[in-house]
Coordinates of C-alpha atoms and ligand atoms in Angstrom, one line a residue:
M150 CA 20.9 64.3 30.7
T151 CA 24.5 63.7 32.0
D152 CA 24.2 60.9 34.6
A153 CA 20.9 62.0 36.0
L154 CA 18.2 59.4 36.3
L155 CA 15.5 62.2 36.3
H156 CA 15.9 65.6 34.7
L157 CA 13.2 68.2 34.7
R158 CA 13.7 71.6 33.2
G159 CA 11.3 74.5 33.3
V160 CA 8.4 72.2 33.9
D161 CA 4.9 73.8 34.1
C162 CA 1.7 72.0 35.0
V163 CA -1.7 73.5 34.4
R164 CA -4.7 71.3 35.2
G165 CA -8.4 72.2 35.0
G166 CA -7.3 75.8 34.2
R167 CA -5.2 76.1 37.4
T168 CA -1.4 76.5 37.4
L169 CA -0.2 73.9 39.8
F170 CA 3.5 74.7 39.4
E171 CA 5.8 76.6 37.1
G172 CA 9.4 76.5 36.0
L173 CA 10.2 73.4 38.0
V174 CA 13.8 72.3 37.8
L175 CA 15.1 69.0 39.2
D176 CA 17.9 66.6 38.6
L177 CA 18.2 63.3 40.4
A178 CA 21.5 61.6 40.1
P179 CA 22.2 58.1 41.4
G180 CA 21.8 58.1 45.2
E181 CA 19.7 61.2 45.3
A182 CA 16.1 61.8 46.3
A183 CA 13.5 64.5 46.1
L184 CA 10.6 65.0 48.5
A185 CA 7.4 66.7 47.0
T186 CA 5.0 68.0 49.7
G187 CA 2.0 70.3 49.7
P188 CA -1.7 70.2 50.6
N189 CA -4.4 68.3 48.8
G190 CA -4.7 69.3 45.2
A191 CA -1.3 71.0 45.2
G192 CA -0.1 68.8 42.3
K193 CA 2.0 66.1 43.9
S194 CA 0.4 63.3 41.9
S195 CA 0.6 65.4 38.8
L196 CA 4.3 65.8 39.3
I197 CA 4.8 62.0 39.8
R198 CA 2.7 61.3 36.6
I199 CA 4.8 63.8 34.6
A200 CA 8.0 62.2 35.8
A201 CA 6.5 58.8 34.9
G202 CA 5.7 60.0 31.4
L203 CA 2.0 59.5 32.0
L204 CA 1.1 63.2 31.9
P205 CA 2.6 65.6 29.4
P206 CA 3.9 68.8 31.1
T207 CA 2.2 72.0 30.0
A208 CA 5.7 73.3 29.2
G209 CA 9.3 72.3 29.8
N210 CA 11.4 69.2 29.3
V211 CA 11.4 65.9 31.1
A212 CA 13.9 63.1 30.7
A213 CA 13.8 60.0 32.9
S214 CA 15.6 56.7 33.1
A215 CA 13.9 54.1 31.0
R216 CA 14.2 51.8 34.1
R217 CA 11.7 53.5 36.3
A218 CA 9.0 52.1 38.7
L219 CA 5.8 53.9 39.6
M220 CA 4.0 53.3 42.9
A221 CA 0.7 55.2 42.9
A222 CA -2.6 54.8 44.6
E223 CA -4.2 53.4 41.4
A224 CA -1.2 51.6 40.2
P225 CA -0.9 48.3 42.0
A226 CA -3.0 46.5 39.3
L227 CA -2.8 43.2 41.2
D228 CA -5.3 40.6 40.1
P229 CA -7.5 40.2 43.2
E230 CA -8.1 36.5 42.6
L231 CA -4.4 35.6 42.5
T232 CA -2.3 34.9 45.5
I233 CA 0.2 37.6 46.4
A234 CA 3.1 35.4 45.1
R235 CA 1.4 34.8 41.8
A236 CA 0.2 38.4 41.3
L237 CA 3.7 39.6 41.9
G238 CA 5.1 36.8 39.7
F239 CA 3.0 38.1 36.9
W240 CA 4.7 41.5 37.2
A241 CA 8.1 39.9 37.7
R242 CA 7.7 38.4 34.2
I243 CA 6.6 41.7 32.7
D244 CA 9.5 43.5 34.5
G245 CA 11.9 40.8 33.3
V246 CA 13.2 39.9 36.7
A247 CA 13.8 36.5 38.3
G248 CA 11.0 35.1 40.3
D249 CA 13.2 34.6 43.4
R250 CA 13.3 38.4 43.7
V251 CA 9.6 38.4 44.5
A252 CA 10.2 36.1 47.5
E253 CA 13.0 38.4 48.7
A254 CA 10.9 41.5 48.3
L255 CA 8.0 40.0 50.2
E256 CA 10.3 39.1 53.0
I257 CA 11.6 42.7 53.1
V258 CA 8.1 44.1 53.4
G259 CA 7.2 41.5 56.0
L260 CA 4.5 39.7 53.9
D261 CA 6.3 36.4 53.1
H262 CA 4.0 34.5 55.5
L263 CA 1.0 35.7 53.4
S264 CA 2.4 34.9 50.0
A265 CA -0.3 32.2 49.4
V266 CA -3.2 34.5 50.4
P267 CA -5.4 36.0 47.6
V268 CA -4.9 39.7 47.0
R269 CA -8.6 40.4 47.6
L270 CA -8.2 39.4 51.3
L271 CA -5.5 42.0 52.0
S272 CA -5.9 45.1 54.1
T273 CA -5.2 48.5 52.7
G274 CA -1.8 48.7 54.3
Q275 CA -0.9 45.2 53.1
R276 CA -1.8 46.1 49.6
R277 CA 0.5 49.1 49.8
R278 CA 3.2 46.8 51.1
V279 CA 2.6 44.4 48.1
A280 CA 2.9 47.4 45.8
L281 CA 6.2 48.3 47.4
A282 CA 7.4 44.7 47.0
R283 CA 6.7 45.0 43.3
V284 CA 8.9 48.2 43.2
I285 CA 11.6 46.4 45.1
A286 CA 11.6 43.3 43.0
G287 CA 11.4 45.2 39.7
G288 CA 15.0 46.5 40.0
A289 CA 14.3 49.9 38.4
A290 CA 16.9 52.6 39.0
L291 CA 14.3 55.4 39.4
W292 CA 11.5 55.0 41.9
L293 CA 8.5 57.4 41.6
L294 CA 6.5 57.0 44.8
D295 CA 3.1 58.7 45.2
E296 CA 1.9 58.7 48.8
P297 CA 3.8 55.4 49.6
G298 CA 3.1 55.8 53.3
N299 CA -0.7 55.9 52.9
G300 CA -2.3 53.1 55.0
L301 CA 1.0 52.0 56.5
D302 CA 1.5 51.5 60.2
T303 CA 4.6 53.0 61.9
T304 CA 6.6 49.8 61.6
S305 CA 5.8 49.6 57.8
V306 CA 6.8 53.3 57.4
A307 CA 10.1 52.5 59.0
V308 CA 10.5 49.6 56.6
L309 CA 9.7 51.9 53.7
E310 CA 12.3 54.4 54.8
S311 CA 15.0 51.8 55.1
V312 CA 14.1 50.2 51.8
I313 CA 14.5 53.6 50.1
A314 CA 17.8 54.3 51.9
R315 CA 19.1 51.0 50.7
H316 CA 18.0 51.7 47.1
R317 CA 19.9 55.0 47.2
E318 CA 23.0 53.4 48.6
Q319 CA 22.9 51.0 45.7
G320 CA 22.8 53.8 43.2
G321 CA 19.0 54.3 42.8
A322 CA 17.1 57.6 42.9
V323 CA 13.7 58.4 44.3
L324 CA 11.1 61.0 43.8
L325 CA 8.5 60.8 46.6
A326 CA 5.3 62.7 47.0
T327 CA 3.7 62.7 50.4
H328 CA 1.5 64.6 52.8
L329 CA 2.7 62.3 55.6
P330 CA 6.0 62.6 57.4
I331 CA 8.5 60.2 55.7
A332 CA 12.2 60.4 56.6
L333 CA 14.2 61.0 53.4
P334 CA 17.7 62.2 54.4
E335 CA 19.2 65.0 52.3
A336 CA 16.2 64.9 49.9
K337 CA 15.8 67.9 47.6
P338 CA 12.6 69.7 48.8
I339 CA 9.8 70.4 46.3
V340 CA 7.2 72.4 48.1
L341 CA 4.0 72.6 46.0
G342 CA 1.0 74.8 46.5
A343 CA 2.4 78.2 46.0
A344 CA 1.5 78.7 42.3
R345 CA -2.0 79.9 41.3
Ligands
LIG572 N1 -7.7 64.9 34.8 C1 -7.8 66.1 35.3 N2 -8.3 67.1 34.7 C2 -8.4 68.3 35.3 N3 -7.9 68.6 36.5 C3 -7.3 67.6 37.2 C4 -7.2 66.3 36.6 N4 -6.6 65.5 37.5 C5 -6.3 66.2 38.6 N5 -6.7 67.5 38.4 C6 -6.6 68.6 39.3 O1 -5.2 68.9 39.5 C7 -5.0 69.4 40.8 C8 -3.9 68.6 41.4 O2 -4.2 67.3 41.6 P1 -3.1 66.2 42.2 O3 -3.8 64.9 42.2 O4 -1.9 66.3 41.4 O5 -2.9 66.9 43.6 P2 -2.2 66.2 44.9 O6 -1.3 67.2 45.5 O7 -1.6 64.9 44.6 O8 -3.4 66.0 45.8 P3 -3.8 65.0 47.0 O9 -2.9 65.3 48.2 O10 -5.2 65.3 47.3 O11 -3.5 63.6 46.5 C9 -6.3 69.2 41.6 O12 -7.0 70.4 41.7 C10 -7.1 68.3 40.7 O13 -8.5 68.5 40.8

């Protein structure tokens, strides 16, 4: 797939008998981003799951960097009884990254002061910020972000935007699905909802 971190060719997605999209073509090289938008049920999460290798496409080819991080609504998988630092430390070991990256990531998302608080006490937006911290700490080249702005206040959305911009500057790529406005300069648009 040349130097692309994500490569989709002629990808179709049919779910529950409905064609969500057909013939989707996308390449994401280092530094690039794509923004998938569309109404509820248009297939945004399905696209993210196909790119993550969690859902086989109905047709077409998918190739993605082995170093990819998924941030989805159901994905945080943080043990509610552990403190934020320990829950993220667990994932740092799985992801094979140094523990000090967790502290850095928590600082970036503005949760370093809560690192000793159990996950179960977090608000919805704080949980999303912890999930983002895991993506940041994980060091994957390709980020697959499904509704990363859900539950975030405006300050946190701005943090998300700057974190993504920095990741791209450092040679990462991002596929982001959202129904909320998120600034993703020069992103390739993927407008879903047209196929039937
Ligand atoms: N396991 C499944 N089996 C059959 N159909 C499914 C399954 N999962 C999702 N769908 C259907 O696929 C369609 C697209 O769902 P998807 O979650 O990808 O949309 P979305 O654009 O992310 O929606 P939302 O904005 O509401 O999150 C929906 O009509 C949904 O009902």
